[in-house]
Amino acid sequence: MPYLSMGQATNDAMRVAMRLDPTIIVMGLDIRWGGSFGQFRGLYDEFGERVIDMPISEALIVGAAAGAASRGLRTVVSMSFVEFSMGAMDELVNQAAKLRYMFGGQAKVPMVLRCADGTIRSAAAQHSESFEAIFAHVPGLKVVAPSNAYDAKGLLIAAIADDNPVIYLENKKIQPTKAEVPEGLYEVPLGKAAIRREGSDVTIVAYSIQAVNAAQAADELAKEGISAEVIDLRTIVPLDIDTVLKSVAKTKRAVVAHEAWTFGGFGAEVAAQIQEALFSELKAPVMRVGARHSHIPFAPALERAIVPATEEIVAAARRAVALSGQTMQRAS
Amino acid sequence: MSQGAMKEAAQEGDRRLPSLDVLFGMHRRMVGIRQFEERVRTDYLARRMPGFTHSYVGEEAVAVGGCAALEPGDLITSTHRGHGHAIAKGVGFPAMMAELYGKLPGACAGRGGSMHIADFSLGMLGANGIVGGGFGLAAGAALAAQFLGNRDLTLCFFGDGAINKGQFHESINFTALRRLPVIFLCENNQFAQYTAIERTTAGALADRGTPFGVPGAEVDGNDVLAVYQAVRTAADRARRGEGPSLIIANTYRFYGHNVGEAVPYRSEADVAERRKRDPIPRYEAWLQAEGLIDAAGCAGVWEEVTREVDESVAFALAAADPDPATAMDDLYASTRAAWSTQ
């Protein structure tokens, strides 16, 4: 089985889908030359005019992708860095997400918006952020955030096959990580979380790069005698809350981790849903791990002060276990 | 081409002269829009109708002349002031009135309302509550037509307010670059919401295509035949694969931005002066001068159309509300590509 990076896996996904379906077109700046991360490399050579150079007109790119999708094409859009999608939020939120619903189900909008997110090498305030909570807040969009190459291919094919607008978030730092990736067509269904590791003391819910960090955190915690279950959501919308609740009902403690801001972040939604469903069973408050509510600074010494990594997940899990001890002592 | 020049064109056998069916159809649809909008205004001001609404009264010639120049498979994108475009593209009064009343048999099953009427089966890709919302959609629809190899062109209606949006420039650049079959038809009704065009807009609107190599035409938007001819010329160009055109149709909205507002930003005298150029009596005078219809014939059309509008209100009022249990339906399509393994 080929051993591919996430970028190679999504490139393979594009080829598999485009060979199957001549109505798939790709739109974006520089994609003819491979895209900012090589994730479109070679597609122009194989698919020619189906790979469309677009001007730096984000609103037009997303508006036209939605319009073309509503008229019978499947569109895959490269937004390069996720920050650039903010120039197209009107078209994304007010058009693509709403067309189907506000026209009474007349339209379908099969489009995928590929966006690179997260910190890497001091890219600073306008090339380092994670916006999944903004997208997840809007009904009508689906939001995908893979953590490994196998999922990256299967989720991207599933996203392209989906008849709805899908935001496909590709964390920059983990793009080079490799995994065994089957050849040909397979899909990882949207809305199905994966249990990466079974455990009994605390459930760590994460996605994208923090799912990778959560697995490392679980190793650290195991050394301290704390058994962590790790859930990789893979898809944020639809949210597989059932898998999360089943796990937390067992462990009685949860940590939700993402690289985006904690304040108003998607972790707050997961935490709230856990507490609504399992309040009386929880041994500790649901902990959140995310970036502090600041812009991402340039200086390497400052960046790490804002953005969390494995250590913060370990600390949050420890805190959950410790707090639950206190709670039990008070109760007894 | 003006109405005066139309007869000349007919004598020269100009193929752009509409057939009698089209000429009569344009009259009926202009009257239809007028009566529909007057009834909507009445019902809205009487607080019988939910939401809010923007009247197309005074601008009928733009929608009707534009849509009459299209082929059946062609597409339109529309605006927040979209009732006229929908009627001109063939959406029926009952489906429209039921939508405005929020009823189940409405064009969008009660999900859209006044600002979001669409009928994809008729190529009406939606009224749009976001100013300039149609630019990207029109470019995309035209891109799809180019890829799928059909001849469908997209007529993008927008207002003088929207021409200042970045999306206008982004779309005209891209569609010109790729020679996509789009017609940008600007309804210059002189106001962006409440603010006069002189206070918001530099230069000549028709020149805004020039830097992109897109021809710009300016027409009397209250002359339905002039609009028809301009759109016909642009459609021919688009179908020859020569790309988009820009048409500025100068017109005037007889009522305010939205129904029910106070209109302190223009004088009654201005409106009275503009009403003298009402597109419907002008067109009727031409039809009668050409001997195509007499006054009684015109009156008959008004009577029939008014009855149809009244019937559509009765239909809407009698229609069922949507079931609250369906409020979440159609948020996501449940279908997938045929090749999906799921």
XYZ file of C-alpha atoms in Angstrom:
674
model
C 0.000 0.000 0.000
C 1.439 3.428 -0.873
C 2.869 5.435 2.011
C 1.734 9.016 1.383
C 1.813 12.414 3.033
C -1.498 14.207 3.568
C -0.757 16.447 0.578
C -0.041 13.442 -1.636
C -3.157 11.699 -0.344
C -5.455 14.616 -1.210
C -3.781 14.933 -4.604
C -4.595 11.244 -5.147
C -8.162 11.887 -3.971
C -8.588 14.614 -6.587
C -7.355 12.317 -9.357
C -9.593 9.440 -8.293
C -12.694 11.646 -8.173
C -11.896 13.589 -11.358
C -11.314 10.393 -13.335
C -14.705 9.117 -12.218
C -16.645 12.308 -12.796
C -16.098 14.661 -15.746
C -18.303 17.316 -14.122
C -15.703 18.022 -11.412
C -13.772 21.248 -11.962
C -11.064 22.792 -9.780
C -10.798 26.543 -9.291
C -8.113 28.601 -7.613
C -5.011 30.721 -7.847
C -1.774 28.930 -8.767
C -3.338 25.475 -8.857
C -2.030 24.943 -12.358
C 1.391 25.183 -10.719
C 0.487 22.832 -7.912
C -0.944 25.191 -5.312
C 0.787 26.646 -2.272
C 1.365 23.196 -0.746
C 1.666 21.022 -3.855
C -1.739 19.545 -3.160
C -2.846 20.182 -6.789
C 0.456 19.215 -8.425
C 0.053 17.602 -11.827
C -3.709 17.947 -12.032
C -3.513 20.426 -14.901
C -1.357 18.012 -16.893
C -3.937 15.263 -16.531
C -7.197 17.221 -16.571
C -6.344 20.328 -18.587
C -9.080 22.948 -18.739
C -10.959 21.384 -15.834
C -8.281 22.983 -13.663
C -9.055 26.699 -13.840
C -6.661 29.504 -12.980
C -8.644 32.073 -11.051
C -7.840 35.725 -10.425
C -7.294 36.807 -6.812
C -10.996 37.556 -6.518
C -12.102 35.480 -3.553
C -15.728 36.607 -3.649
C -15.989 35.792 -7.350
C -14.258 32.437 -6.897
C -16.676 31.255 -4.226
C -19.732 32.891 -5.813
C -18.963 31.343 -9.187
C -18.194 27.976 -7.601
C -21.601 28.049 -5.929
C -23.313 29.201 -9.111
C -21.641 26.524 -11.219
C -22.411 23.883 -8.589
C -26.079 24.849 -8.616
C -26.031 24.336 -12.398
C -24.684 20.816 -12.596
C -20.937 20.918 -11.954
C -19.041 19.714 -8.884
C -16.603 22.427 -7.904
C -13.479 22.128 -5.805
C -12.046 25.485 -4.789
C -8.598 26.230 -3.470
C -8.665 29.135 -1.014
C -5.010 28.584 -0.156
C -4.748 29.996 3.400
C -8.040 29.939 5.309
C -7.711 33.651 6.062
C -8.255 34.368 2.376
C -11.724 32.853 2.576
C -12.796 35.840 4.676
C -12.933 37.847 1.433
C -15.586 35.418 0.262
C -17.671 35.098 3.419
C -20.591 36.969 1.814
C -20.734 34.452 -1.030
C -20.116 31.519 1.288
C -22.558 32.423 4.048
C -25.202 34.397 2.183
C -25.196 32.421 -1.066
C -23.579 28.957 -1.020
C -24.875 27.955 2.414
C -28.383 29.332 1.864
C -29.267 28.631 -1.765
C -30.810 25.250 -1.125
C -32.810 26.120 1.959
C -34.097 29.564 1.016
C -35.231 28.373 -2.398
C -37.205 25.536 -0.840
C -34.855 22.704 -1.787
C -34.689 23.585 -5.497
C -30.915 23.878 -5.660
C -28.057 21.680 -4.606
C -24.579 23.085 -4.209
C -21.910 20.366 -4.438
C -18.762 22.369 -3.774
C -15.674 21.878 -1.644
C -13.653 24.768 -0.270
C -10.123 23.608 0.512
C -8.406 25.863 3.055
C -5.051 25.510 4.813
C -5.235 26.471 8.489
C -3.170 26.462 11.655
C 0.227 27.753 12.670
C 3.465 26.917 10.902
C 6.936 28.435 11.051
C 5.879 31.839 12.388
C 3.467 32.615 9.587
C 1.991 35.253 11.931
C -1.404 36.835 12.306
C -2.845 36.512 8.787
C -1.569 33.044 7.801
C -1.854 31.001 11.008
C -5.438 30.907 12.168
C -8.087 28.230 12.492
C -11.653 29.295 11.677
C -13.652 26.081 11.967
C -15.974 27.553 14.594
C -16.922 30.380 12.211
C -17.823 27.922 9.466
C -19.502 25.476 11.838
C -21.748 28.234 13.127
C -23.399 28.621 9.719
C -26.204 26.156 8.901
C -25.952 24.614 5.458
C -22.180 24.113 5.498
C -20.342 20.933 6.378
C -16.895 21.191 7.966
C -14.133 18.592 7.721
C -10.726 18.597 9.450
C -8.605 15.456 8.902
C -5.634 14.508 11.048
C -3.875 11.878 8.877
C -3.293 10.905 5.279
C -5.758 7.988 5.194
C -8.613 10.192 6.399
C -7.439 13.092 4.254
C -8.028 11.099 1.077
C -11.209 9.352 2.162
C -12.785 12.494 3.592
C -11.901 14.590 0.546
C -13.483 12.072 -1.823
C -16.548 11.928 0.432
C -16.682 15.732 0.475
C -16.493 15.956 -3.317
C -19.252 13.349 -3.665
C -21.462 15.251 -1.206
C -24.189 17.432 -2.724
C -23.619 20.226 -0.182
C -20.980 22.910 0.367
C -18.142 21.405 2.408
C -15.312 23.346 4.054
C -12.239 21.098 3.978
C -9.619 22.322 6.444
C -6.032 21.180 5.980
C -3.743 21.857 8.890
C -0.441 23.041 7.493
C 1.893 21.596 10.106
C 0.705 17.998 9.702
C 0.630 17.994 5.888
C 3.974 16.145 5.594
C 2.925 13.344 7.971
C 2.645 10.035 6.168
C 0.418 6.995 6.444
C -0.561 3.977 4.388
C -3.195 5.101 1.914
C -5.120 2.618 -0.241
C -5.114 3.167 -3.979
C -8.316 3.945 -5.851
C -11.736 4.894 -4.580
C -12.683 4.806 -0.910
C -14.597 7.220 1.266
C -14.452 8.132 4.931
C -18.027 9.157 5.659
C -18.673 12.707 6.857
C -20.052 12.740 10.390
C -18.280 9.647 11.732
C -15.684 10.143 14.469
C -12.849 7.659 15.022
C -11.792 6.259 18.398
C -7.997 6.415 18.095
C -7.230 4.862 21.461
C -9.383 3.302 24.111
C -9.111 4.409 27.718
C -11.093 4.541 30.926
C -10.218 7.699 32.931
C -10.735 10.617 30.562
C -11.931 11.202 26.987
C -9.906 13.599 24.834
C -12.012 14.929 21.950
C -9.945 16.547 19.204
C -9.537 16.927 15.443
C -6.925 18.003 12.940
C -3.493 18.651 14.495
C -4.822 18.378 18.040
C -5.921 14.793 17.336
C -2.262 14.056 16.625
C -1.224 15.884 19.787
C -3.942 14.108 21.773
C -2.459 10.741 20.884
C 0.926 11.914 22.198
C -0.796 13.316 25.283
C -2.374 9.926 25.916
C 1.099 8.337 25.884
C 2.307 10.887 28.441
C -0.754 10.393 30.611
C -0.330 6.623 30.518
C 3.085 7.061 32.157
C 1.267 8.738 35.050
C -1.305 5.981 35.289
C -4.061 7.987 33.597
C -5.883 6.024 30.884
C -7.083 8.398 28.154
C -9.520 7.587 25.362
C -8.821 9.652 22.235
C -11.619 10.567 19.824
C -10.762 12.167 16.486
C -13.935 13.897 15.302
C -12.659 14.073 11.681
C -15.834 15.988 10.783
C -17.030 18.957 12.819
C -20.321 19.331 10.924
C -22.084 16.933 10.998
C -20.881 16.333 14.567
C -20.761 12.705 15.691
C -21.866 13.530 19.220
C -23.074 9.953 19.804
C -19.540 8.570 19.729
C -18.410 11.342 22.083
C -21.240 10.795 24.564
C -20.806 7.038 24.586
C -17.148 7.500 25.479
C -17.700 10.171 28.141
C -20.483 8.113 29.703
C -17.752 5.535 30.272
C -14.835 7.765 31.346
C -16.925 10.442 33.151
C -14.348 13.095 32.235
C -13.669 14.987 29.001
C -11.123 17.344 27.488
C -11.893 19.036 24.174
C -8.850 20.261 22.253
C -8.356 22.390 19.149
C -5.782 24.872 17.917
C -8.383 27.608 17.350
C -9.289 30.075 20.067
C -10.898 28.560 23.137
C -13.129 31.616 23.510
C -16.255 30.960 21.444
C -14.499 27.972 19.920
C -15.978 24.710 18.721
C -14.834 23.054 21.939
C -17.433 25.106 23.794
C -20.149 23.513 21.662
C -18.859 20.007 22.341
C -18.479 20.755 26.051
C -22.005 22.144 26.257
C -23.491 19.127 24.501
C -21.610 16.759 26.821
C -22.830 18.617 29.884
C -26.407 18.816 28.672
C -26.491 15.077 28.093
C -24.329 13.764 30.933
C -24.324 16.420 33.674
C -25.146 14.102 36.530
C -22.630 11.485 35.445
C -19.621 13.777 35.059
C -16.891 13.621 37.674
C -15.298 16.878 36.525
C -16.162 19.908 34.407
C -15.428 19.432 30.718
C -12.035 21.020 30.064
C -11.168 23.018 26.976
C -7.779 23.384 25.315
C -7.274 25.974 22.605
C -5.452 29.145 21.677
C -5.600 32.144 23.983
C -7.876 34.868 22.681
C -5.226 36.809 20.798
C -3.928 37.156 17.285
C -1.081 34.837 16.410
C 2.243 36.626 17.010
C 5.257 36.342 14.744
C 8.145 35.814 17.163
C 8.665 32.089 17.776
C 8.972 32.847 21.470
C 5.514 34.427 21.439
C 3.687 32.045 19.111
C 3.976 29.126 21.483
C 2.627 31.337 24.283
C -0.672 31.667 22.401
C -1.107 28.333 20.638
C -1.490 25.090 22.625
C 0.211 21.765 21.959
C 0.496 18.374 23.616
C 1.556 19.754 27.013
C -1.657 21.733 27.431
C -3.757 18.660 26.644
C -1.839 16.620 29.203
C -2.280 19.365 31.792
C -6.012 19.636 31.127
C -6.498 15.882 31.458
C -4.525 15.857 34.708
C -6.659 18.725 35.980
C -9.859 16.872 35.114
C -8.693 13.829 37.017
C -7.474 15.895 39.976
C -10.629 17.996 40.127
C -12.822 14.941 40.096
C -10.854 13.667 43.082
C -11.660 16.881 44.962
C -15.265 16.689 43.909
C -15.539 13.147 45.185
C -13.860 14.086 48.453
C -16.311 16.946 48.950
C -19.217 14.722 48.123
C -18.173 12.010 50.553
C -33.443 51.050 -30.386
C -36.312 53.348 -29.522
C -39.925 52.560 -30.122
C -39.850 55.121 -32.910
C -37.077 53.269 -34.659
C -38.772 49.928 -34.214
C -41.084 50.396 -37.150
C -38.111 51.252 -39.323
C -36.375 48.093 -38.213
C -39.468 46.102 -39.037
C -39.537 47.552 -42.513
C -35.923 46.555 -42.954
C -36.777 43.044 -41.911
C -34.578 43.272 -38.829
C -34.698 39.822 -37.266
C -34.430 41.420 -33.861
C -37.992 42.718 -34.211
C -40.141 40.781 -31.782
C -42.982 38.682 -33.125
C -46.544 39.708 -32.404
C -46.730 37.066 -29.691
C -43.719 38.601 -28.007
C -45.066 42.136 -28.403
C -48.394 41.208 -26.815
C -46.703 39.038 -24.215
C -44.508 41.926 -23.125
C -47.571 44.111 -22.695
C -49.369 41.505 -20.616
C -46.338 40.883 -18.394
C -45.705 44.579 -17.783
C -49.317 45.010 -16.757
C -49.006 41.821 -14.705
C -46.024 43.129 -12.769
C -47.766 46.468 -12.200
C -50.950 44.907 -10.875
C -49.143 42.279 -8.852
C -46.957 44.901 -7.209
C -49.842 47.286 -6.538
C -51.779 44.480 -4.881
C -48.738 43.409 -2.843
C -48.293 47.013 -1.736
C -51.919 47.258 -0.664
C -51.840 43.965 1.231
C -48.507 44.737 2.814
C -49.547 48.198 4.003
C -52.710 46.632 5.409
C -50.372 44.338 7.388
C -51.891 41.236 5.905
C -48.550 40.128 4.490
C -45.452 39.130 6.524
C -41.867 40.230 5.944
C -40.886 43.216 3.900
C -40.985 43.877 0.208
C -39.530 46.115 -2.483
C -41.772 47.407 -5.230
C -40.831 47.123 -8.901
C -43.517 49.591 -10.018
C -42.073 51.926 -12.650
C -39.263 49.553 -13.712
C -41.382 46.938 -15.512
C -39.889 47.555 -18.945
C -36.426 46.428 -17.821
C -37.416 42.976 -16.569
C -39.924 42.383 -19.344
C -37.799 43.639 -22.232
C -34.786 41.750 -20.887
C -36.489 38.408 -20.360
C -38.442 38.616 -23.637
C -35.126 38.742 -25.484
C -33.990 35.412 -23.995
C -34.446 31.852 -25.215
C -36.372 29.405 -23.027
C -33.255 27.664 -21.645
C -31.581 30.913 -20.634
C -31.096 31.876 -17.009
C -31.504 34.987 -14.921
C -30.182 36.119 -11.567
C -32.185 38.737 -9.754
C -32.155 41.187 -6.869
C -33.991 42.076 -3.667
C -36.439 43.927 -5.961
C -37.097 40.709 -7.816
C -40.846 40.214 -8.286
C -40.738 41.761 -11.747
C -37.884 39.519 -12.882
C -39.691 36.408 -11.660
C -42.940 37.326 -13.410
C -41.071 38.277 -16.571
C -39.309 34.882 -16.551
C -42.649 33.120 -16.258
C -43.192 32.405 -12.570
C -46.961 32.354 -12.032
C -48.907 34.710 -9.774
C -50.226 31.911 -7.502
C -46.757 30.532 -6.704
C -45.441 34.050 -6.149
C -48.322 35.327 -4.064
C -48.350 32.154 -1.959
C -44.617 32.622 -1.355
C -45.133 36.227 -0.286
C -47.801 35.045 2.136
C -45.458 32.337 3.463
C -47.643 29.465 2.306
C -46.791 25.898 1.363
C -47.552 26.140 -2.397
C -45.260 29.164 -2.680
C -42.451 29.118 -5.226
C -39.998 28.218 -2.430
C -42.498 26.390 -0.190
C -42.526 29.373 2.140
C -38.792 29.241 2.847
C -37.794 32.295 0.859
C -40.411 35.036 0.783
C -40.305 38.235 -1.227
C -36.517 38.544 -1.511
C -35.760 34.913 -2.401
C -38.257 33.838 -5.034
C -36.709 31.313 -7.387
C -37.862 28.795 -9.956
C -34.928 26.808 -11.274
C -37.208 24.929 -13.694
C -37.813 28.257 -15.460
C -34.182 29.368 -15.245
C -35.008 31.899 -12.532
C -31.992 31.394 -10.248
C -33.378 33.455 -7.461
C -34.150 36.886 -6.203
C -31.370 37.768 -3.802
C -31.510 39.808 -0.620
C -27.805 40.651 -0.819
C -27.029 43.567 -3.134
C -24.723 42.201 -5.824
C -25.379 38.611 -4.762
C -26.108 37.609 -8.343
C -22.726 38.513 -9.840
C -20.842 35.414 -8.731
C -23.806 33.118 -9.268
C -24.273 34.416 -12.820
C -20.582 33.953 -13.584
C -20.766 30.418 -12.204
C -23.931 29.571 -14.111
C -22.263 30.773 -17.297
C -19.110 28.816 -16.476
C -21.229 25.684 -16.070
C -22.925 26.343 -19.406
C -19.532 26.709 -21.069
C -18.270 23.457 -19.537
C -21.432 21.512 -20.211
C -21.397 22.750 -23.780
C -24.905 24.176 -23.919
C -25.991 27.523 -25.325
C -27.676 28.828 -22.181
C -26.743 32.372 -21.334
C -27.269 34.146 -18.040
C -28.876 37.557 -17.746
C -27.692 39.155 -14.506
C -30.049 41.863 -13.258
C -28.594 44.261 -10.706
C -29.025 47.840 -9.567
C -27.025 51.034 -9.702
C -26.157 50.457 -6.034
C -24.633 47.059 -6.783
C -22.357 48.375 -9.520
C -20.131 49.776 -6.774
C -19.577 46.357 -5.220
C -16.234 44.672 -5.741
C -18.084 41.600 -6.957
C -19.180 43.514 -10.061
C -15.592 44.174 -11.067
C -14.454 40.673 -10.103
C -17.209 39.095 -12.175
C -16.899 41.284 -15.243
C -13.122 40.664 -15.289
C -13.488 36.894 -15.061
C -16.399 36.544 -17.486
C -14.664 38.798 -20.008
C -11.426 36.843 -19.646
C -13.184 33.549 -20.323
C -15.736 35.006 -22.764
C -18.566 33.590 -20.709
C -22.162 33.998 -21.902
C -23.377 36.648 -19.447
C -25.288 39.888 -19.851
C -24.907 42.383 -17.029
C -28.112 44.432 -17.030
C -28.000 47.352 -14.607
C -31.342 48.809 -13.586
C -30.376 52.365 -12.773
C -33.371 53.499 -10.747
C -31.308 56.449 -9.487
C -31.155 55.420 -5.831
C -29.075 53.036 -3.729
C -31.671 52.457 -1.042
C -32.375 56.105 -0.074
C -29.246 57.714 -1.455
C -29.164 59.338 -4.877
C -26.661 58.017 -7.392
C -24.915 61.408 -7.598
C -23.816 60.987 -3.999
C -22.356 57.494 -4.378
C -21.101 56.895 -7.883
C -18.285 58.354 -9.971
C -18.109 58.342 -13.754
C -20.460 56.937 -16.358
C -21.946 53.568 -15.522
C -21.815 52.318 -19.106
C -18.040 52.889 -19.132
C -17.428 50.409 -16.358
C -16.993 47.551 -18.778
C -14.509 49.429 -20.943
C -11.323 48.539 -19.019
C -12.242 44.868 -19.426
C -13.053 45.150 -23.125
C -16.737 44.681 -22.406
C -19.059 46.813 -24.534
C -21.379 49.096 -22.599
C -24.733 50.354 -23.843
C -27.073 52.836 -22.236
C -30.774 52.563 -22.954
C -34.019 54.157 -21.902
C -35.141 51.623 -19.319
C -38.714 52.817 -19.596
C -38.822 51.817 -23.272
C -39.453 48.085 -23.319
C -38.475 47.723 -26.963
C -35.185 49.536 -26.396
C -34.366 47.138 -23.556
C -35.417 44.191 -25.696
C -33.158 45.256 -28.547
C -30.173 45.927 -26.312
C -30.447 42.545 -24.603
C -30.987 40.845 -27.957
C -27.793 42.393 -29.284
C -25.898 41.341 -26.151
C -27.373 37.822 -26.322
C -26.262 37.425 -29.930
C -22.771 38.460 -28.910
C -22.745 36.027 -25.979
C -23.950 33.153 -28.169
C -21.235 33.898 -30.702
C -18.781 33.214 -27.876
C -17.662 36.829 -27.628
C -18.408 37.143 -23.927
C -20.299 39.488 -21.674
C -21.951 42.848 -22.304
C -22.956 45.628 -19.958
C -26.279 47.401 -20.401
C -27.367 50.361 -18.311
C -31.150 50.740 -18.353
C -32.123 54.122 -16.946
C -35.398 53.932 -15.088
C -37.091 55.106 -11.904
C -38.871 53.443 -9.023
C -42.210 55.103 -8.442
C -42.353 54.074 -4.791
C -39.652 54.027 -2.125
C -36.890 51.527 -1.533
C -39.146 49.266 0.480
C -42.896 49.315 0.789
C -44.068 51.316 3.773
C -41.069 53.587 4.228
C -41.200 57.366 4.405
C -39.557 58.882 1.315
C -37.937 62.123 2.445
C -35.103 61.944 -0.069
C -36.949 63.060 -3.179
C -39.789 65.441 -3.934
C -43.304 64.641 -5.007
C -42.671 66.893 -8.009
C -39.748 64.694 -9.089
C -41.859 61.583 -8.839
C -44.748 63.223 -10.718
C -42.369 64.235 -13.482
C -40.972 60.715 -13.717
C -44.428 59.188 -13.741
C -45.052 61.008 -17.008
C -42.539 58.550 -18.475
C -44.404 55.530 -17.111
C -43.281 52.622 -19.331
C -46.694 51.006 -19.641
C -48.781 53.888 -21.124
C -45.817 54.635 -23.397
C -45.783 51.104 -24.728
C -49.561 51.022 -25.068
C -49.452 54.258 -27.054
C -46.927 52.661 -29.407
C -48.951 49.465 -29.782
C -52.033 51.502 -30.573
C -50.187 53.801 -32.976
C -48.981 50.710 -34.814
C -52.555 49.499 -34.973
C -51.694 46.326 -33.094
C -54.226 46.838 -30.326
C -56.900 49.401 -29.475
C -57.797 51.026 -26.195
C -60.472 48.448 -25.486
C -57.942 45.687 -26.102
C -55.553 47.241 -23.619
C -58.324 47.627 -21.059
C -59.193 43.975 -21.541
C -55.635 42.968 -20.652
C -55.707 45.061 -17.485
C -59.023 43.511 -16.517
C -57.843 39.934 -17.090
C -54.548 40.426 -15.339
C -56.156 42.145 -12.376
C -58.541 39.229 -12.025
C -55.616 36.783 -12.133
C -53.832 38.734 -9.416
C -56.961 38.776 -7.270
C -57.339 35.041 -7.775
C -53.725 34.509 -6.722
C -54.413 36.335 -3.456
C -57.463 34.158 -2.830
C -55.324 31.108 -3.611
C -52.594 32.237 -1.234
C -54.984 33.036 1.591
C -56.688 29.654 1.249
C -53.408 27.750 0.998
C -51.945 25.735 3.859
C -49.119 26.996 6.024
C -45.954 24.900 5.854
C -45.831 22.242 8.583
C -43.557 23.402 11.452
C -42.257 19.838 11.610
C -40.609 20.474 8.237
C -38.749 23.629 9.330
C -35.369 21.860 9.183
C -36.021 20.082 5.886
C -33.915 20.903 2.851
C -31.093 22.429 4.846
C -28.816 19.748 3.418
C -29.252 17.641 0.305
C -29.220 13.957 1.189
C -28.120 12.950 -2.307
C -24.559 12.179 -3.375
C -22.668 11.738 -6.614
C -23.735 8.613 -8.489
C -20.229 7.156 -8.149
C -20.135 7.531 -4.366
C -19.545 4.282 -2.500
C -21.890 5.356 0.299
